């Protein structure tokens, strides 16, 4: 009996031994490749990738760092390690060794860095700021050597609006003095991560590697330098984060970390894009599912943030960039296309690390009620809180689109502004609303108003004087044109940012007379706003518009600004007795843009299609 048992034991041992040797183990990738001591969350997730890496033995030794748990998925090529980093751990490096039996199959030297002083309490953008949005590929080419990169499908072809044009991070850095002179105080650039898709890779909303800057845009060192130079020029840097999807060219799409990493369907299913399903009290489960689990497009695989490893991976990836490059704020792309309940937890996890950082969400909905739903602290029957302090006002964008292009009536023209602002009671904080005329996803405002300079300047004035804070899209300052109805038509190159451009609109000499007029007008408004707290966080009092005249006031202890908008084609004499509750202490007003003084005791005459911003004396 003993002899039979021994034979069976030896047979099984030999079989297992042979099996183990046949299963080759390799080490290929570890992310994140570095981290920081003194973080709020003392637990760090490491994602390791390699052939059969989940069966490997892991060894490391560093004082203050310990292994909390080791987790695998249904893909043996991934291993997740969760480390505890003690608060007293010191900066330094240590080796993480991977073994298959006694054989070493890989080694990674891990770095723990010291954080910047007060990193967690970093100052962020606020209602005091004016934000400038740009797409790196379409702004300025600062390094011709990275226009075409070996191994990357697309190079530069400026004849095709859907192709890459060559703008990069170095180009942005070179133009920071221009932006500071314009009067903006914060910079939001669209994503810069690796994106090697066959088509439309220029926009970078389809990430291929979260820890790599696309080499056609530059390097991580270039991005860090951009942040440093922003601060030297009085600008804050906002990172564009995309928790909803990645790109089809992401490196893990060839071998997904887990079968539930993505939201999958039997056949390709796009989102229904109906974000109202989240707030609809009668919505069906099917519609909500298609909204947040359907794919944004065929080349943008949709994430399942319910997977805890993915949730943590994405959280850490963006924290890594905030910490590494000293980023000042966050813009969240396509927020309602995720499961907003999980998305809220994801955003809270980032804010737990950075309690003072401001986060603005793209929630492209069509009513103030829905926009307010997504602002942290706003009341709603569901008790939902996104943890985003700031939201984008897509409804005000529509008001700008219609108001100056229609005849005044009971519900059209200037009354649209009045009615819109009258619903600000919905918001927890109306000052934390991002306002804009256009952006990279919608028609250029110049096209909306038919390049009518008067209408355009009216819109700029009301944008700058609005509650909340303004976002300027690259080219707004020169009334840059576009093609209506297509994404590529919204994304024209900035003239003078590229080799071969016939003119350089970054300089007065390179701008037309009209462009200089618009530029100087906006520049004056931005610099005035930067130095006037009444336009940043001041109170507002508005009066019902009559006869195409809309009047409101922005005021605080430092200043009172009277805003008069005349939407008529001809001049009007505006009697001021109706505004006595604000005007009583004042007799004069100085126009912010022209410097002209007005006597306001009885009336103010205002030209047609004009906005006056009068600082009252």
XYZ file of C-alpha atoms in Angstrom:
617
model
C 0.000 0.000 0.000
C 2.809 2.399 0.946
C 4.653 1.524 -2.255
C 1.558 2.288 -4.378
C 1.063 5.653 -2.597
C 4.707 6.593 -3.152
C 4.444 5.842 -6.888
C 1.284 7.963 -7.218
C 2.858 10.823 -5.215
C 5.987 10.835 -7.391
C 3.852 10.735 -10.567
C 1.724 13.727 -9.489
C 4.810 15.664 -8.340
C 6.554 15.087 -11.668
C 3.422 16.119 -13.590
C 3.004 19.307 -11.580
C 6.682 20.086 -11.904
C 6.548 19.650 -15.647
C 3.382 21.776 -15.826
C 4.987 24.580 -13.814
C 8.004 24.633 -16.104
C 5.786 24.782 -19.214
C 3.937 27.882 -17.906
C 6.433 30.614 -18.688
C 6.261 33.685 -16.440
C 7.437 37.118 -17.580
C 7.378 40.622 -16.140
C 6.559 43.470 -18.557
C 4.955 46.467 -16.850
C 4.243 47.975 -13.423
C 2.000 51.013 -12.847
C 2.276 53.516 -11.327
C 6.055 53.429 -11.588
C 6.505 55.833 -8.669
C 4.499 57.367 -5.834
C 4.729 59.798 -2.936
C 4.958 59.522 0.809
C 2.580 61.429 3.056
C -0.543 60.895 0.938
C -3.983 60.933 2.573
C -4.697 57.428 1.285
C -1.939 55.272 2.704
C -2.857 52.342 0.456
C -1.229 52.133 -2.966
C -2.359 49.819 -5.750
C 0.282 48.407 -8.101
C -0.885 46.853 -11.351
C 1.647 44.349 -12.723
C 1.430 42.904 -16.212
C 3.329 39.963 -17.701
C 2.825 36.431 -18.980
C 1.310 34.393 -16.119
C 2.555 37.020 -13.674
C -0.300 36.252 -11.269
C 1.459 32.993 -10.272
C 4.730 34.715 -9.401
C 6.127 35.220 -5.963
C 6.741 38.862 -5.008
C 9.508 40.006 -2.690
C 10.450 43.490 -1.466
C 11.807 45.052 1.706
C 11.496 48.723 2.673
C 10.888 50.211 6.082
C 7.351 51.560 6.350
C 6.028 49.683 3.304
C 4.088 46.451 3.695
C 1.909 44.210 1.545
C -1.775 44.508 2.514
C -3.215 42.139 -0.058
C -2.434 40.431 -3.305
C -5.290 40.054 -5.786
C -5.704 38.364 -9.144
C -8.393 38.432 -11.823
C -9.611 35.927 -14.378
C -6.651 36.965 -16.545
C -3.456 35.288 -15.259
C -1.355 37.971 -16.928
C -2.267 40.570 -14.298
C -1.455 40.890 -10.634
C -2.650 43.622 -8.281
C -0.640 44.388 -5.168
C -1.976 46.688 -2.467
C 0.748 48.247 -0.345
C 0.455 50.164 2.897
C 2.772 53.174 3.054
C 3.152 54.306 6.620
C 2.911 58.028 7.364
C 6.457 57.958 8.726
C 7.946 56.301 5.632
C 10.914 58.171 4.192
C 11.602 58.891 0.500
C 13.806 56.417 -1.296
C 13.931 53.440 -3.641
C 13.564 49.697 -3.236
C 13.510 46.657 -5.489
C 10.357 44.653 -6.147
C 11.420 41.184 -7.285
C 9.201 38.707 -9.146
C 10.043 35.000 -8.986
C 8.758 31.855 -10.613
C 9.781 29.300 -8.063
C 13.404 30.161 -7.306
C 13.984 31.799 -10.673
C 13.830 35.600 -10.879
C 11.636 36.659 -13.819
C 11.668 40.390 -13.235
C 12.791 43.228 -11.010
C 11.488 46.770 -10.703
C 13.169 49.554 -8.755
C 10.368 51.491 -7.101
C 10.653 55.141 -6.116
C 8.859 56.898 -3.265
C 9.194 60.672 -3.453
C 8.642 63.513 -1.020
C 5.608 65.694 -1.726
C 5.702 69.428 -2.270
C 4.999 71.434 0.836
C 1.233 71.840 1.362
C 0.566 69.752 -1.748
C -2.777 68.552 -0.405
C -3.944 72.130 0.223
C -2.906 73.489 -3.178
C -4.639 76.672 -4.375
C -7.019 76.015 -7.247
C -8.994 77.964 -9.826
C -11.976 79.885 -8.492
C -14.653 82.421 -9.494
C -11.836 84.969 -9.561
C -10.364 83.281 -12.634
C -10.947 83.470 -16.372
C -10.123 80.169 -18.088
C -8.576 79.743 -21.529
C -9.353 76.474 -23.327
C -7.180 75.142 -26.133
C -6.489 71.931 -28.014
C -2.712 71.390 -28.119
C -2.701 70.056 -31.695
C -4.455 73.175 -32.991
C -2.737 75.966 -31.032
C 0.985 76.218 -31.698
C 3.762 73.978 -33.035
C 6.754 74.576 -30.793
C 8.858 71.579 -31.824
C 8.927 70.466 -35.458
C 11.007 67.409 -34.553
C 8.021 65.606 -32.998
C 5.603 66.160 -35.885
C 6.202 62.617 -37.143
C 7.233 59.890 -34.708
C 8.316 56.369 -35.630
C 5.721 53.790 -34.635
C 2.854 56.290 -34.642
C 0.307 56.003 -37.408
C -0.462 59.651 -38.013
C 1.966 62.426 -38.708
C 1.186 66.016 -39.673
C -1.242 66.800 -42.469
C -2.733 70.277 -42.100
C -4.768 69.925 -45.292
C -7.105 67.530 -43.467
C -9.165 68.882 -40.550
C -9.510 65.341 -39.177
C -5.761 64.774 -39.173
C -2.990 65.956 -36.867
C -1.700 69.486 -37.406
C 1.418 69.478 -35.222
C 0.635 71.683 -32.234
C 2.358 70.563 -29.046
C 3.083 71.341 -25.403
C 6.245 73.298 -26.162
C 4.176 75.530 -28.425
C 1.732 76.244 -25.601
C 4.573 77.047 -23.200
C 6.027 79.585 -25.640
C 2.681 81.407 -25.833
C 2.039 81.726 -22.088
C 3.151 85.400 -22.055
C 0.553 86.032 -24.770
C -2.173 84.462 -22.609
C -1.096 86.386 -19.531
C -1.210 89.618 -21.523
C -4.700 88.763 -22.768
C -5.843 88.644 -19.156
C -6.816 85.009 -18.607
C -5.668 83.456 -15.358
C -6.115 79.713 -15.866
C -5.366 77.297 -18.698
C -7.402 74.208 -19.567
C -5.825 72.075 -22.273
C -7.576 69.014 -23.667
C -5.956 65.602 -22.913
C -2.319 64.996 -23.770
C -1.970 61.237 -23.138
C -0.684 58.766 -25.714
C -3.209 58.124 -28.495
C -2.144 56.032 -31.495
C -5.555 55.533 -33.107
C -5.726 55.313 -36.894
C -8.133 58.237 -37.181
C -8.789 61.447 -35.258
C -5.995 60.889 -32.761
C -5.421 64.659 -32.628
C -8.071 65.273 -29.945
C -6.614 62.764 -27.432
C -9.913 61.936 -25.719
C -9.219 58.258 -26.491
C -6.298 57.485 -24.183
C -3.790 54.773 -25.062
C -1.498 55.030 -22.023
C -2.255 56.979 -18.847
C 1.365 57.342 -17.822
C 2.741 58.574 -21.136
C 2.491 61.898 -22.931
C 1.914 61.345 -26.636
C 5.411 61.915 -28.102
C 3.873 64.001 -30.897
C 2.805 66.432 -28.166
C 5.994 66.141 -26.137
C 7.163 64.461 -22.950
C 6.101 64.355 -19.336
C 8.960 66.759 -18.628
C 7.428 69.185 -21.152
C 4.103 68.988 -19.327
C 5.768 69.581 -15.973
C 7.614 72.584 -17.419
C 4.290 73.903 -18.781
C 2.866 73.825 -15.266
C 5.911 75.610 -13.853
C 5.849 78.290 -16.549
C 2.099 78.746 -16.075
C 2.699 79.718 -12.461
C 5.508 82.066 -13.462
C 3.035 83.812 -15.787
C 0.234 83.978 -13.225
C -1.757 81.109 -14.746
C -3.224 77.999 -13.149
C -3.186 74.677 -15.022
C -6.304 72.503 -15.295
C -6.087 68.844 -16.303
C -8.826 67.281 -18.457
C -9.789 63.855 -17.039
C -11.856 61.170 -18.804
C -13.167 58.475 -16.434
C -15.766 57.161 -18.892
C -13.662 55.507 -21.591
C -10.239 54.887 -23.091
C -9.141 54.475 -26.703
C -9.238 51.358 -28.828
C -5.437 51.658 -29.166
C -4.862 51.471 -25.404
C -2.170 48.905 -24.704
C -4.422 46.761 -22.495
C -7.116 46.356 -25.173
C -5.070 43.473 -26.602
C -5.237 41.682 -23.250
C -7.828 43.105 -20.864
C -6.976 43.001 -17.149
C -10.329 41.357 -16.378
C -13.401 40.180 -18.250
C -15.496 42.881 -16.529
C -13.014 45.730 -17.202
C -15.322 47.146 -19.882
C -19.071 47.419 -20.314
C -19.841 44.797 -22.955
C -22.826 44.039 -25.186
C -23.626 41.136 -27.515
C -23.325 43.562 -30.422
C -21.867 47.062 -30.487
C -24.191 49.418 -28.607
C -23.614 53.145 -28.349
C -24.833 55.305 -25.518
C -28.238 56.851 -26.102
C -26.612 60.150 -25.010
C -29.823 61.037 -23.119
C -28.407 62.294 -19.840
C -31.886 63.266 -18.683
C -32.368 59.582 -17.838
C -30.440 60.169 -14.592
C -32.868 62.828 -13.345
C -36.066 61.466 -14.920
C -38.236 60.064 -12.055
C -39.904 57.745 -14.572
C -36.820 56.506 -16.402
C -36.527 52.857 -17.376
C -33.629 50.673 -16.262
C -32.932 49.932 -19.921
C -32.470 53.617 -20.823
C -30.220 54.297 -17.831
C -28.167 51.219 -18.688
C -27.706 52.257 -22.303
C -26.780 55.787 -21.229
C -23.950 54.797 -18.908
C -22.917 51.399 -20.270
C -23.269 52.122 -23.977
C -20.058 53.191 -25.705
C -19.401 56.831 -26.531
C -18.111 55.709 -29.931
C -16.742 52.533 -31.481
C -13.133 53.564 -30.862
C -13.783 54.535 -27.221
C -14.307 51.370 -25.116
C -16.600 52.079 -22.170
C -15.275 51.524 -18.647
C -16.962 49.538 -15.924
C -15.957 51.629 -12.901
C -17.672 49.087 -10.664
C -14.500 47.019 -11.064
C -12.539 48.092 -7.941
C -9.123 47.603 -9.579
C -10.060 49.874 -12.496
C -11.628 52.423 -10.138
C -8.409 52.688 -8.155
C -6.173 52.555 -11.227
C -7.849 55.593 -12.807
C -7.950 57.499 -9.536
C -4.229 56.970 -9.006
C -3.331 57.779 -12.623
C -4.766 61.284 -12.417
C -3.466 61.850 -8.885
C -0.048 60.897 -10.215
C -0.163 63.729 -12.779
C -1.539 66.257 -10.301
C 1.275 65.451 -7.897
C 4.021 65.105 -10.511
C 3.263 68.279 -12.473
C 1.726 70.358 -9.670
C -1.636 70.691 -11.446
C -4.075 73.279 -10.065
C -7.531 72.056 -11.073
C -9.606 69.397 -12.823
C -12.167 69.337 -15.614
C -14.186 66.091 -15.882
C -15.155 65.029 -19.398
C -18.491 63.299 -20.203
C -19.359 62.865 -16.525
C -23.015 61.717 -16.908
C -21.979 58.938 -19.301
C -20.522 57.040 -16.367
C -22.547 55.514 -13.574
C -22.800 58.844 -11.767
C -23.055 57.173 -8.346
C -19.721 55.433 -8.809
C -18.358 58.514 -10.572
C -19.204 60.603 -7.502
C -17.232 58.222 -5.283
C -14.334 58.427 -7.735
C -14.304 62.234 -7.637
C -14.630 62.227 -3.849
C -11.588 59.953 -3.644
C -9.559 62.559 -5.533
C -10.920 65.403 -3.401
C -10.081 63.439 -0.254
C -6.483 63.666 -1.443
C -6.815 67.339 -2.448
C -9.584 68.983 -0.371
C -9.008 72.432 -1.876
C -8.826 71.460 -5.548
C -11.657 72.745 -7.741
C -13.370 70.304 -10.116
C -15.666 71.370 -12.942
C -17.841 68.799 -14.681
C -19.024 68.609 -18.264
C -22.723 67.831 -17.889
C -24.202 68.706 -21.270
C -27.857 68.981 -20.312
C -30.494 71.435 -21.436
C -32.172 72.810 -18.307
C -30.828 74.662 -15.267
C -32.516 72.069 -13.049
C -30.399 69.296 -14.549
C -27.197 71.344 -14.451
C -27.785 72.147 -10.762
C -28.312 68.443 -10.069
C -24.612 67.892 -10.769
C -23.230 70.705 -8.604
C -22.089 69.551 -5.185
C -24.353 70.831 -2.432
C -27.378 71.499 -4.628
C -30.634 70.078 -3.319
C -32.281 67.195 -5.156
C -34.848 64.594 -4.173
C -32.414 61.721 -4.715
C -29.864 62.963 -2.191
C -27.219 62.655 -4.906
C -23.969 64.618 -4.598
C -21.440 64.541 -7.435
C -18.712 66.132 -5.236
C -17.958 68.516 -8.127
C -18.057 72.100 -6.868
C -18.396 73.544 -10.348
C -20.528 72.872 -13.436
C -20.640 74.145 -17.021
C -23.620 76.273 -18.078
C -24.667 74.828 -21.415
C -28.058 76.536 -21.124
C -26.496 79.992 -20.941
C -24.579 79.042 -24.091
C -27.977 78.574 -25.779
C -29.184 81.934 -24.454
C -26.184 83.610 -26.088
C -26.905 81.714 -29.298
C -30.492 82.941 -29.618
C -30.813 86.297 -27.870
C -28.896 88.577 -30.245
C -30.274 86.917 -33.379
C -33.990 87.365 -32.734
C -36.516 90.178 -32.437
C -37.502 91.259 -28.952
C -40.779 89.799 -27.701
C -42.377 88.477 -24.520
C -40.097 85.437 -24.377
C -37.288 86.266 -26.804
C -34.285 88.517 -26.878
C -32.954 89.996 -23.628
C -35.677 88.358 -21.535
C -33.861 85.055 -22.095
C -30.965 86.296 -19.947
C -33.300 87.536 -17.215
C -35.276 84.276 -17.131
C -32.131 82.187 -17.098
C -30.498 83.974 -14.182
C -33.831 83.998 -12.320
C -33.373 80.240 -11.919
C -30.057 80.528 -10.085
C -31.905 79.648 -6.872
C -31.347 76.055 -7.964
C -27.577 76.229 -7.471
C -25.661 75.698 -4.251
C -23.187 78.322 -5.486
C -23.948 80.355 -8.652
C -20.405 81.769 -8.535
C -19.046 78.268 -9.256
C -20.556 78.043 -12.737
C -18.405 78.037 -15.869
C -19.844 80.247 -18.617
C -18.842 80.187 -22.286
C -19.895 81.214 -25.778
C -18.440 78.128 -27.431
C -15.869 75.378 -26.985
C -14.197 72.620 -28.974
C -17.442 70.626 -29.282
C -19.855 73.259 -30.587
C -20.109 75.821 -33.353
C -17.804 78.813 -33.167
C -19.717 81.784 -31.777
C -18.398 83.913 -34.615
C -20.412 81.717 -36.979
C -23.481 81.787 -34.718
C -23.707 85.592 -35.010
C -22.601 85.685 -38.631
C -19.345 87.495 -37.794
C -21.349 90.523 -36.675
C -18.825 92.425 -34.558
C -21.454 94.319 -32.553
C -23.288 91.149 -31.557
C -19.998 89.429 -30.811
C -18.803 92.216 -28.515
C -22.165 92.295 -26.752
C -21.755 88.610 -25.992
C -18.179 89.077 -24.738
C -19.265 91.856 -22.376
C -22.179 89.884 -20.922
C -19.976 86.800 -20.613
C -17.330 88.653 -18.608
C -19.938 90.382 -16.434
C -21.946 87.226 -15.736
C -22.155 85.502 -12.372
C -19.826 82.532 -12.319
C -16.549 82.638 -14.255
C -15.789 82.833 -17.985
C -14.162 80.264 -20.244
C -12.553 81.643 -23.384
C -11.944 79.210 -26.249
C -8.712 79.718 -28.211
C -9.506 82.159 -30.988
C -12.433 83.883 -29.255
C -10.136 86.857 -28.763
C -9.863 87.372 -32.535
C -13.366 86.175 -33.476
C -11.816 83.120 -35.154
C -14.125 81.458 -37.649
C -15.050 77.847 -38.259
C -17.308 75.507 -40.178
C -20.731 74.910 -38.663
C -22.055 71.446 -37.933
C -18.883 69.366 -37.512
C -16.379 68.791 -34.734
C -13.453 69.477 -37.039
C -15.094 72.744 -38.069
C -14.882 73.963 -34.473
C -11.172 73.213 -34.251
C -9.345 75.537 -36.623
C -5.652 76.264 -36.127
C -4.667 79.488 -34.404
C -3.160 81.701 -37.168
C 0.546 82.121 -36.636
C 1.037 79.050 -34.526
C 2.341 76.896 -37.369
C 5.134 76.959 -39.960
C 3.979 78.415 -43.242
C 1.153 80.497 -41.756
C 0.643 83.660 -43.793
C 0.157 85.792 -40.700
C 0.703 85.698 -36.961
C -2.423 86.614 -35.004
C -0.479 86.334 -31.746
C 0.808 89.840 -32.559
C -1.057 93.088 -33.288
C 0.737 93.353 -36.635
C -0.544 89.944 -37.694
C -4.182 90.682 -36.876
C -6.727 92.428 -39.048
C -8.282 95.700 -37.937
C -11.423 93.862 -36.799
C -9.398 91.205 -34.986
C -7.435 93.855 -33.102
C -10.674 95.606 -32.197
C -12.118 92.399 -30.736
C -8.834 91.437 -29.075
C -8.401 94.793 -27.356
C -12.039 94.830 -26.278
C -11.814 91.393 -24.660
C -8.397 92.137 -23.177
C -9.766 95.270 -21.499
C -12.720 93.327 -20.089
C -10.561 90.482 -18.790
C -8.075 92.746 -17.051
C -10.892 94.751 -15.502
C -12.546 91.583 -14.224
C -9.229 90.316 -12.836
C -9.026 93.416 -10.649
C -12.711 93.796 -9.766
C -14.124 91.485 -7.107
C -17.649 92.742 -7.837
C -17.512 90.816 -11.151
C -16.015 87.738 -9.496
C -18.057 87.086 -6.384
C -20.181 90.206 -6.058
C -23.931 90.172 -5.575
C -26.292 90.647 -8.501
C -29.510 92.603 -8.915
C -31.339 92.439 -12.236
C -34.336 94.308 -13.670
C -36.918 92.916 -16.070
C -35.970 93.886 -19.640
C -38.238 96.208 -21.620
C -37.958 97.335 -25.223
C -34.768 95.320 -25.757
C -32.985 96.946 -22.805
C -31.589 94.686 -20.085
C -30.061 96.240 -16.946
C -28.411 94.566 -13.987
C -25.823 95.375 -11.336
C -22.852 93.513 -9.894
C -21.678 94.928 -6.578
C -19.755 94.394 -3.362
C -18.056 96.631 -0.797
C -15.367 97.577 -3.308
C -17.304 98.524 -6.426
C -20.695 98.713 -8.132
C -20.908 97.962 -11.854
C -24.008 98.802 -13.879
C -24.516 96.647 -16.969
C -26.769 98.048 -19.690
C -27.460 95.951 -22.795
C -29.269 97.429 -25.793
C -30.337 94.692 -28.190
C -31.979 97.117 -30.616
C -30.361 98.145 -33.881
C -30.705 101.827 -32.966
C -29.704 103.855 -29.929
C -31.973 104.188 -26.890
C -32.208 106.651 -24.022
C -32.547 104.601 -20.849
C -34.243 106.397 -17.984
C -32.588 105.557 -14.672
C -35.357 106.300 -12.155
C -36.398 102.630 -12.134
C -32.982 101.658 -10.753
C -32.934 104.102 -7.837
C -32.624 101.338 -5.224
C -29.085 100.789 -6.484
C -28.278 104.138 -8.066
C -29.271 106.373 -5.146
C -25.686 106.996 -3.916
C -24.281 107.511 -7.432
C -24.330 110.274 -10.031
C -21.715 109.176 -12.567
C -20.510 106.056 -14.294
C -17.351 105.344 -16.274
C -17.520 102.846 -19.140
C -15.005 100.082 -18.570
C -14.117 99.576 -22.241
C -14.090 103.116 -23.648
C -13.242 105.174 -20.573
C -16.166 107.484 -21.372
C -17.956 109.134 -18.423
C -21.751 109.158 -18.163
C -24.120 111.244 -16.075
C -26.610 108.703 -14.707
C -28.870 110.977 -12.648
C -31.712 110.970 -15.189
C -30.886 108.794 -18.179
C -28.142 107.082 -20.155
C -28.046 107.019 -23.951
C -26.671 103.778 -25.346
C -25.990 102.958 -29.028
C -27.716 100.056 -30.737
C -26.333 96.536 -30.281
C -24.088 97.656 -27.431
C -23.331 96.725 -23.843
C -22.075 99.332 -21.386
C -20.257 98.333 -18.212
C -20.351 101.412 -16.037
C -18.312 101.538 -12.847
C -20.393 103.858 -10.710
C -18.943 106.853 -8.884
